[in-house]
XYZ file of C-alpha atoms in Angstrom:
432
model
C -35.341 -59.656 43.375
C -33.478 -56.463 42.363
C -31.379 -54.534 44.867
C -33.548 -51.819 46.480
C -31.249 -50.518 49.230
C -31.241 -46.898 48.054
C -34.953 -46.791 47.222
C -35.810 -48.232 50.639
C -33.573 -45.707 52.398
C -35.016 -42.804 50.436
C -38.562 -43.961 51.151
C -37.801 -44.142 54.873
C -36.476 -40.576 54.798
C -39.448 -39.398 52.756
C -42.017 -40.908 55.112
C -40.826 -38.584 57.874
C -41.238 -35.535 55.649
C -43.968 -36.196 53.098
C -47.440 -37.630 53.822
C -47.137 -41.295 52.862
C -43.609 -40.585 51.659
C -44.862 -39.439 48.246
C -46.274 -36.465 46.366
C -49.202 -38.366 44.830
C -51.006 -41.260 46.575
C -50.700 -43.933 43.891
C -46.893 -43.650 43.958
C -46.803 -45.074 47.492
C -47.477 -48.613 46.171
C -50.294 -48.834 48.718
C -52.536 -50.773 46.331
C -49.886 -53.338 45.413
C -47.531 -53.371 48.396
C -43.756 -53.231 48.385
C -41.135 -50.500 48.137
C -41.648 -47.596 45.706
C -38.812 -47.196 43.225
C -37.085 -43.823 43.444
C -36.169 -42.904 39.887
C -32.839 -41.262 39.208
C -32.977 -40.818 35.434
C -34.889 -41.798 32.315
C -34.109 -42.065 28.618
C -36.147 -43.373 25.716
C -38.482 -46.121 26.930
C -36.464 -46.893 30.076
C -36.232 -45.574 33.608
C -33.391 -46.185 36.072
C -33.836 -46.244 39.838
C -31.514 -45.048 42.592
C -30.053 -48.565 42.882
C -29.152 -48.720 39.197
C -31.989 -51.055 38.175
C -33.364 -50.472 34.666
C -37.004 -50.920 33.660
C -38.897 -50.721 30.385
C -41.403 -48.040 31.325
C -45.133 -48.246 30.601
C -46.074 -45.419 32.963
C -44.239 -42.677 31.028
C -44.789 -40.102 33.794
C -48.518 -41.006 33.567
C -48.719 -40.111 29.892
C -46.684 -37.026 28.907
C -43.722 -38.855 27.358
C -45.288 -39.592 23.960
C -41.828 -39.253 22.381
C -40.134 -41.248 25.134
C -38.134 -39.841 28.018
C -35.733 -36.935 27.469
C -35.992 -36.617 23.669
C -33.000 -34.618 22.428
C -34.982 -31.847 20.739
C -37.068 -31.187 23.867
C -34.068 -31.250 26.214
C -32.229 -28.847 23.926
C -35.210 -26.474 23.805
C -35.581 -26.519 27.606
C -31.863 -25.932 28.148
C -31.835 -22.979 25.772
C -34.947 -21.439 27.331
C -33.715 -21.918 30.905
C -30.498 -20.064 30.106
C -32.615 -17.005 29.248
C -34.653 -17.062 32.460
C -36.957 -19.458 34.278
C -39.976 -17.220 34.756
C -40.831 -13.644 33.832
C -44.269 -13.010 35.338
C -45.009 -11.295 32.040
C -46.109 -12.294 28.525
C -43.535 -14.097 26.392
C -43.417 -15.188 22.773
C -43.485 -18.839 23.751
C -47.069 -18.704 25.054
C -48.227 -17.195 21.759
C -46.264 -19.719 19.716
C -47.620 -22.736 21.587
C -51.178 -21.395 21.374
C -50.789 -21.090 17.599
C -49.608 -24.701 17.401
C -52.414 -26.016 19.591
C -55.062 -24.199 17.581
C -53.573 -25.490 14.323
C -53.884 -29.061 15.599
C -57.223 -28.640 17.403
C -59.447 -26.433 15.208
C -62.223 -25.945 17.789
C -59.768 -24.169 20.114
C -60.650 -20.645 18.973
C -58.979 -19.182 22.062
C -57.120 -20.746 24.965
C -55.467 -20.003 28.298
C -52.279 -21.666 29.520
C -52.142 -22.947 33.118
C -49.794 -25.163 35.127
C -51.588 -28.509 35.358
C -54.540 -30.561 34.218
C -56.266 -29.869 37.538
C -55.984 -26.120 36.954
C -57.348 -26.565 33.446
C -60.451 -28.492 34.500
C -61.268 -26.364 37.548
C -60.936 -23.221 35.430
C -63.083 -24.669 32.660
C -65.783 -25.511 35.202
C -65.784 -21.982 36.603
C -65.956 -20.627 33.070
C -68.858 -22.905 32.136
C -70.782 -21.781 35.197
C -70.020 -18.140 34.523
C -71.032 -18.389 30.873
C -74.297 -20.263 31.434
C -75.298 -18.778 34.790
C -75.925 -22.322 36.082
C -74.319 -24.124 39.005
C -74.743 -27.860 38.360
C -72.537 -29.988 36.155
C -72.398 -33.623 35.109
C -69.414 -35.938 35.450
C -69.148 -39.703 35.146
C -68.252 -42.174 37.877
C -64.635 -43.246 37.619
C -63.567 -40.332 35.433
C -60.846 -38.227 37.041
C -60.690 -34.501 36.342
C -58.074 -33.430 38.840
C -58.306 -32.807 42.562
C -60.422 -29.644 42.702
C -63.220 -30.013 45.267
C -66.137 -30.249 42.850
C -64.345 -32.913 40.800
C -63.526 -35.298 43.655
C -66.907 -36.964 43.646
C -66.838 -40.571 42.418
C -63.410 -39.852 40.964
C -61.000 -42.272 39.337
C -57.197 -42.492 39.278
C -55.489 -42.180 42.664
C -58.740 -41.547 44.532
C -60.149 -44.803 43.204
C -56.973 -46.695 44.038
C -57.075 -45.456 47.629
C -60.681 -46.540 47.991
C -61.855 -42.997 48.835
C -63.536 -41.716 45.662
C -65.168 -38.979 47.737
C -62.330 -37.088 49.401
C -62.521 -35.813 52.949
C -62.448 -32.033 53.093
C -64.891 -31.511 50.231
C -67.882 -29.523 51.559
C -71.237 -31.179 51.042
C -72.499 -27.940 49.488
C -69.891 -28.260 46.724
C -70.690 -31.905 46.062
C -74.397 -31.070 45.850
C -73.801 -29.363 42.508
C -71.955 -32.378 41.041
C -74.234 -34.817 39.244
C -72.536 -38.207 38.868
C -73.766 -40.596 36.188
C -72.547 -44.009 34.958
C -70.058 -43.832 32.106
C -71.483 -45.224 28.847
C -75.087 -45.107 30.151
C -76.971 -43.100 27.521
C -80.361 -43.541 29.169
C -79.096 -42.222 32.493
C -77.830 -39.080 30.760
C -81.103 -38.563 28.906
C -83.093 -38.994 32.112
C -80.849 -36.520 33.917
C -81.355 -33.871 31.248
C -85.108 -34.466 31.210
C -85.258 -33.750 34.935
C -82.504 -31.143 35.417
C -81.478 -29.893 31.977
C -82.135 -26.249 32.815
C -79.734 -26.357 35.776
C -76.750 -27.997 34.062
C -73.870 -25.730 33.097
C -71.687 -28.415 31.543
C -71.002 -32.080 30.980
C -67.389 -33.059 31.721
C -66.172 -36.298 30.202
C -62.986 -38.153 29.414
C -63.788 -39.124 25.808
C -61.862 -42.302 26.542
C -61.896 -42.997 30.263
C -58.253 -43.566 31.188
C -58.331 -43.134 34.942
C -60.181 -46.344 35.863
C -57.967 -48.446 33.685
C -58.877 -47.928 30.044
C -62.579 -47.857 29.216
C -63.658 -47.061 25.662
C -66.839 -45.091 24.946
C -69.779 -47.149 23.712
C -71.026 -46.352 20.185
C -73.258 -43.281 20.326
C -72.320 -42.272 23.880
C -70.276 -39.168 23.035
C -72.659 -38.242 20.204
C -75.568 -38.304 22.663
C -73.722 -35.999 25.046
C -73.154 -33.530 22.226
C -76.817 -33.588 21.176
C -78.177 -33.194 24.717
C -75.859 -30.299 25.523
C -76.995 -28.547 22.346
C -80.644 -29.153 23.147
C -80.443 -27.876 26.725
C -77.902 -25.058 26.409
C -75.152 -26.790 28.393
C -71.473 -26.858 27.420
C -69.756 -30.097 26.451
C -66.266 -30.226 27.952
C -63.756 -32.839 26.829
C -61.061 -33.574 29.401
C -58.227 -34.507 27.064
C -55.429 -34.223 29.585
C -54.583 -37.851 28.755
C -56.028 -38.346 25.260
C -54.941 -34.987 23.861
C -52.338 -35.420 21.080
C -52.109 -39.123 21.958
C -55.073 -40.563 20.055
C -54.523 -38.262 17.085
C -52.854 -34.887 16.408
C -56.177 -33.247 17.316
C -56.920 -35.596 20.206
C -60.022 -37.667 20.812
C -62.245 -35.002 19.284
C -60.499 -35.551 15.962
C -60.547 -39.328 16.365
C -64.303 -39.376 17.100
C -65.307 -36.406 14.935
C -67.058 -34.555 17.774
C -66.369 -30.910 18.586
C -66.723 -29.986 22.279
C -67.415 -26.439 23.426
C -64.391 -26.456 25.725
C -61.347 -28.716 25.924
C -58.777 -29.294 28.652
C -55.252 -30.408 27.823
C -52.073 -31.160 29.755
C -49.303 -33.751 29.965
C -48.117 -34.066 26.321
C -48.356 -30.330 25.562
C -45.692 -29.739 28.214
C -43.284 -32.364 26.964
C -42.774 -33.482 30.573
C -42.831 -30.012 32.137
C -45.753 -28.871 34.360
C -48.395 -27.449 32.042
C -52.071 -27.423 31.167
C -54.466 -25.398 29.077
C -58.172 -24.945 28.509
C -59.952 -23.332 25.612
C -62.623 -23.560 22.967
C -65.378 -21.384 21.575
C -64.381 -17.727 21.323
C -67.686 -16.461 22.757
C -67.169 -18.608 25.839
C -63.468 -17.805 26.279
C -64.133 -14.059 26.059
C -65.794 -14.365 29.465
C -62.336 -14.873 31.000
C -60.727 -11.834 32.670
C -59.554 -9.338 31.523
C -62.185 -9.576 28.762
C -64.988 -10.831 30.987
C -66.090 -11.415 34.578
C -64.704 -14.941 35.133
C -61.419 -14.671 37.025
C -58.459 -17.000 36.640
C -54.738 -16.316 36.957
C -51.420 -18.013 37.711
C -47.938 -16.708 38.479
C -46.111 -19.413 36.514
C -48.706 -19.922 33.777
C -47.068 -19.773 30.362
C -43.558 -19.778 31.807
C -40.921 -19.800 29.056
C -39.294 -23.133 29.976
C -42.540 -25.128 29.885
C -43.585 -23.346 26.695
C -40.283 -24.274 25.019
C -40.746 -27.940 25.974
C -44.300 -27.919 24.651
C -43.396 -26.241 21.393
C -40.605 -28.742 20.711
C -42.955 -31.642 21.501
C -45.782 -30.378 19.292
C -43.326 -29.687 16.475
C -42.110 -33.273 16.694
C -45.699 -34.509 16.629
C -46.471 -32.464 13.510
C -43.263 -33.653 11.850
C -44.106 -37.277 12.667
C -47.559 -36.936 11.119
C -49.559 -40.013 10.190
C -46.509 -42.262 10.478
C -46.117 -41.438 14.186
C -49.707 -42.376 14.973
C -49.734 -45.480 12.780
C -46.644 -46.624 14.663
C -48.352 -46.009 18.027
C -51.421 -47.963 16.891
C -49.202 -50.888 15.885
C -47.264 -50.827 19.157
C -50.437 -50.715 21.251
C -51.837 -53.687 19.356
C -48.567 -55.611 19.564
C -48.404 -55.237 23.339
C -52.115 -55.768 24.053
C -52.431 -58.763 21.726
C -49.250 -60.276 23.116
C -50.397 -59.934 26.722
C -53.800 -61.345 25.810
C -52.287 -64.339 24.051
C -49.938 -65.030 26.955
C -52.804 -64.878 29.457
C -55.025 -67.083 27.289
C -52.299 -69.706 27.051
C -51.977 -69.712 30.850
C -55.746 -69.970 31.325
C -55.963 -66.568 32.992
C -58.980 -64.336 32.302
C -57.723 -61.019 30.970
C -59.193 -58.019 29.160
C -56.821 -55.841 27.115
C -58.595 -52.798 25.626
C -56.401 -50.543 23.526
C -56.351 -47.271 21.595
C -53.589 -45.255 19.939
C -50.533 -45.311 22.183
C -52.503 -46.512 25.191
C -53.811 -49.823 26.515
C -55.511 -51.315 29.530
C -55.299 -54.530 31.482
C -58.079 -55.980 33.626
C -58.016 -59.411 35.240
C -61.685 -60.035 34.481
C -63.901 -62.489 32.592
C -65.803 -59.792 30.661
C -65.000 -56.352 29.224
C -65.131 -53.373 31.607
C -67.582 -50.731 30.391
C -68.100 -48.539 33.444
C -67.046 -47.794 37.009
C -69.583 -50.308 38.293
C -67.887 -53.063 36.284
C -64.610 -52.579 38.142
C -65.850 -54.922 40.873
C -65.461 -57.706 38.291
C -61.717 -57.040 37.994
C -59.321 -58.849 40.347
C -57.004 -56.204 41.828
C -55.132 -58.858 43.801
C -54.153 -60.649 40.623
C -53.012 -57.342 39.156
C -50.726 -56.807 42.176
C -49.089 -60.211 41.533
C -48.672 -59.325 37.859
C -47.248 -55.902 38.710
C -44.570 -57.256 41.047
C -43.705 -60.152 38.771
C -43.100 -57.750 35.907
C -41.251 -55.201 38.030
C -38.846 -57.862 39.291
C -38.106 -58.737 35.658
C -37.456 -55.119 34.661
C -40.826 -53.932 33.326
C -42.617 -51.036 35.037
C -46.406 -50.878 34.916
C -48.588 -48.577 37.026
C -48.751 -49.523 40.743
C -52.538 -49.695 40.551
C -55.065 -51.904 38.813
C -56.987 -48.813 37.735
C -54.474 -46.981 35.552
C -53.660 -47.128 31.857
C -50.612 -48.496 30.053
C -48.787 -45.867 27.987
C -46.565 -46.400 24.975
C -44.258 -43.993 23.187
C -42.444 -43.633 19.912
C -39.325 -44.785 21.798
C -40.736 -48.259 22.533
C -39.378 -50.680 19.950
C -40.504 -54.150 18.939
C -37.645 -55.741 20.857
C -38.653 -54.157 24.178
C -42.343 -54.971 23.602
C -41.571 -58.582 22.719
C -39.380 -58.883 25.821
C -42.303 -57.547 27.858
C -44.614 -60.204 26.449
C -42.056 -62.959 27.095
C -41.735 -61.824 30.719
C -45.524 -61.734 31.054
C -45.704 -65.341 29.888
C -43.440 -66.318 32.779
C -45.463 -64.257 35.253
C -48.792 -65.653 34.050
C -47.406 -69.185 34.285
C -46.444 -68.535 37.911
C -49.859 -67.030 38.643
C -51.626 -70.055 37.148
C -49.896 -72.534 39.462
C-alpha cells in the first residue's frame, strides 16, 4: 500500500470546504471507496501525487492529454502567451488562428464559436438548434453525457451515472419534459420517435461513440439512421465530440464514420489541457448566433489568449503527427485492450474490452455492452477491486466502472506491458 499521508490530510481539509471534498463527483472515489489521490504534477504518461507516488495514467485529465501531460511545445506556448496577458475581454488573433485550424481539420465546421467548456458548448448548441428550428424538444440517448446543463441531465452518463442519480435534483420538470430519452443503438426506437414526434424535434444529440458509460461503440447503421431521420424531419444532427474530437481521427468521429453532422461540439483536446470548448457547423445555422442573429450566447473568458495558445500548439502537433500519430494510437489501444483481455481470460474472469483509436473500455461482464440498459450486466464491485489493485501497483484508471480508458502518444510499449503484467497479478488475486 503506497504512503497516502498527504493525500489523506488534503482530503480532510477539502471536505470542510468543498462539497464531498472535490470539484467533480467522480473524483471523490465514492464508487470505489478509498482515499482520492491529490496530484501534484504530471509529465508524459505519468502523474505524481502529493506523497510522491508515481502512476502510469490512463485517465489523462479525462481525455485532453492526447500528447501526454505537459508536452514541451504546449507548455512553451502557454508560458509565452501568459507573459502577454491572461485575458483581454476583447478579440485576439489566437481565437481566429485556432478557428482556422479547427475548420481545416473538420470541414463541416463552416463557422464556430469558442467557449470555456464542453458543457457550455452543448448547452449553447441546444439553444441554437431550438432557435434555428423553432422547436423545443430534442432527443438524447440514455447513458450519454452532454455536460451538466439542466436539459442534459436526464438519463445522463459519466459522474451522474456513477453517483446513481442520472436525473439530477434541481432540474425543473418542465425542462425535462422537452428531453426525449431513447436507448443508444436502438434504431427502431428512434424511428418510432420520429414517426410520432418528428415535427417537434429540434435536434438529436449523440456521442458518436458513447464514452461516458464506459466505452460503447455505435452499432452498424445507427449513426447513418440518425442522419437520415434528421434530414427527413427537418431536425439538426448534433455530434458531441468533446471526447472523440481529434482523438479518433484528425477530423474526429465524423471523419472516422464519414457522417457530417449539422452542428458539432468539441472540448478537451482542443484546449491542450486548458479550459476550452467550441461549437459550430453549418453557416446558415451559426449565423443565428448574436450579433448576427437572435440566439444569445456570450462568455467573459471565451477565447482567452492562454487557452487559445495551448489549443493551437496541440492542433499543430496533431497535424504534424498525421497518420503516424493515429496509427500509433490504434496500436497502443489494441495492445492494452488485448493484453487486459488475455490476462482476464487466463484467470477465468469475464471481461469485455472494447476499443477505438486512443481509447478503450473495460467491463466485467459476460457479454458486450451495447446500451445503458446493458450496464446492469457489468459488475461494478469487481471493477472496484481491479481499480484498487492497479492503483496500489502504480497504474491509475478512472475511479468509476463507467468511464473510458485514455491513451496518449506518450504511452510507450514498456509502460503498457507493465500495466498488463500488473493486471495479471490483480486478476489472479480476484480469481481466488
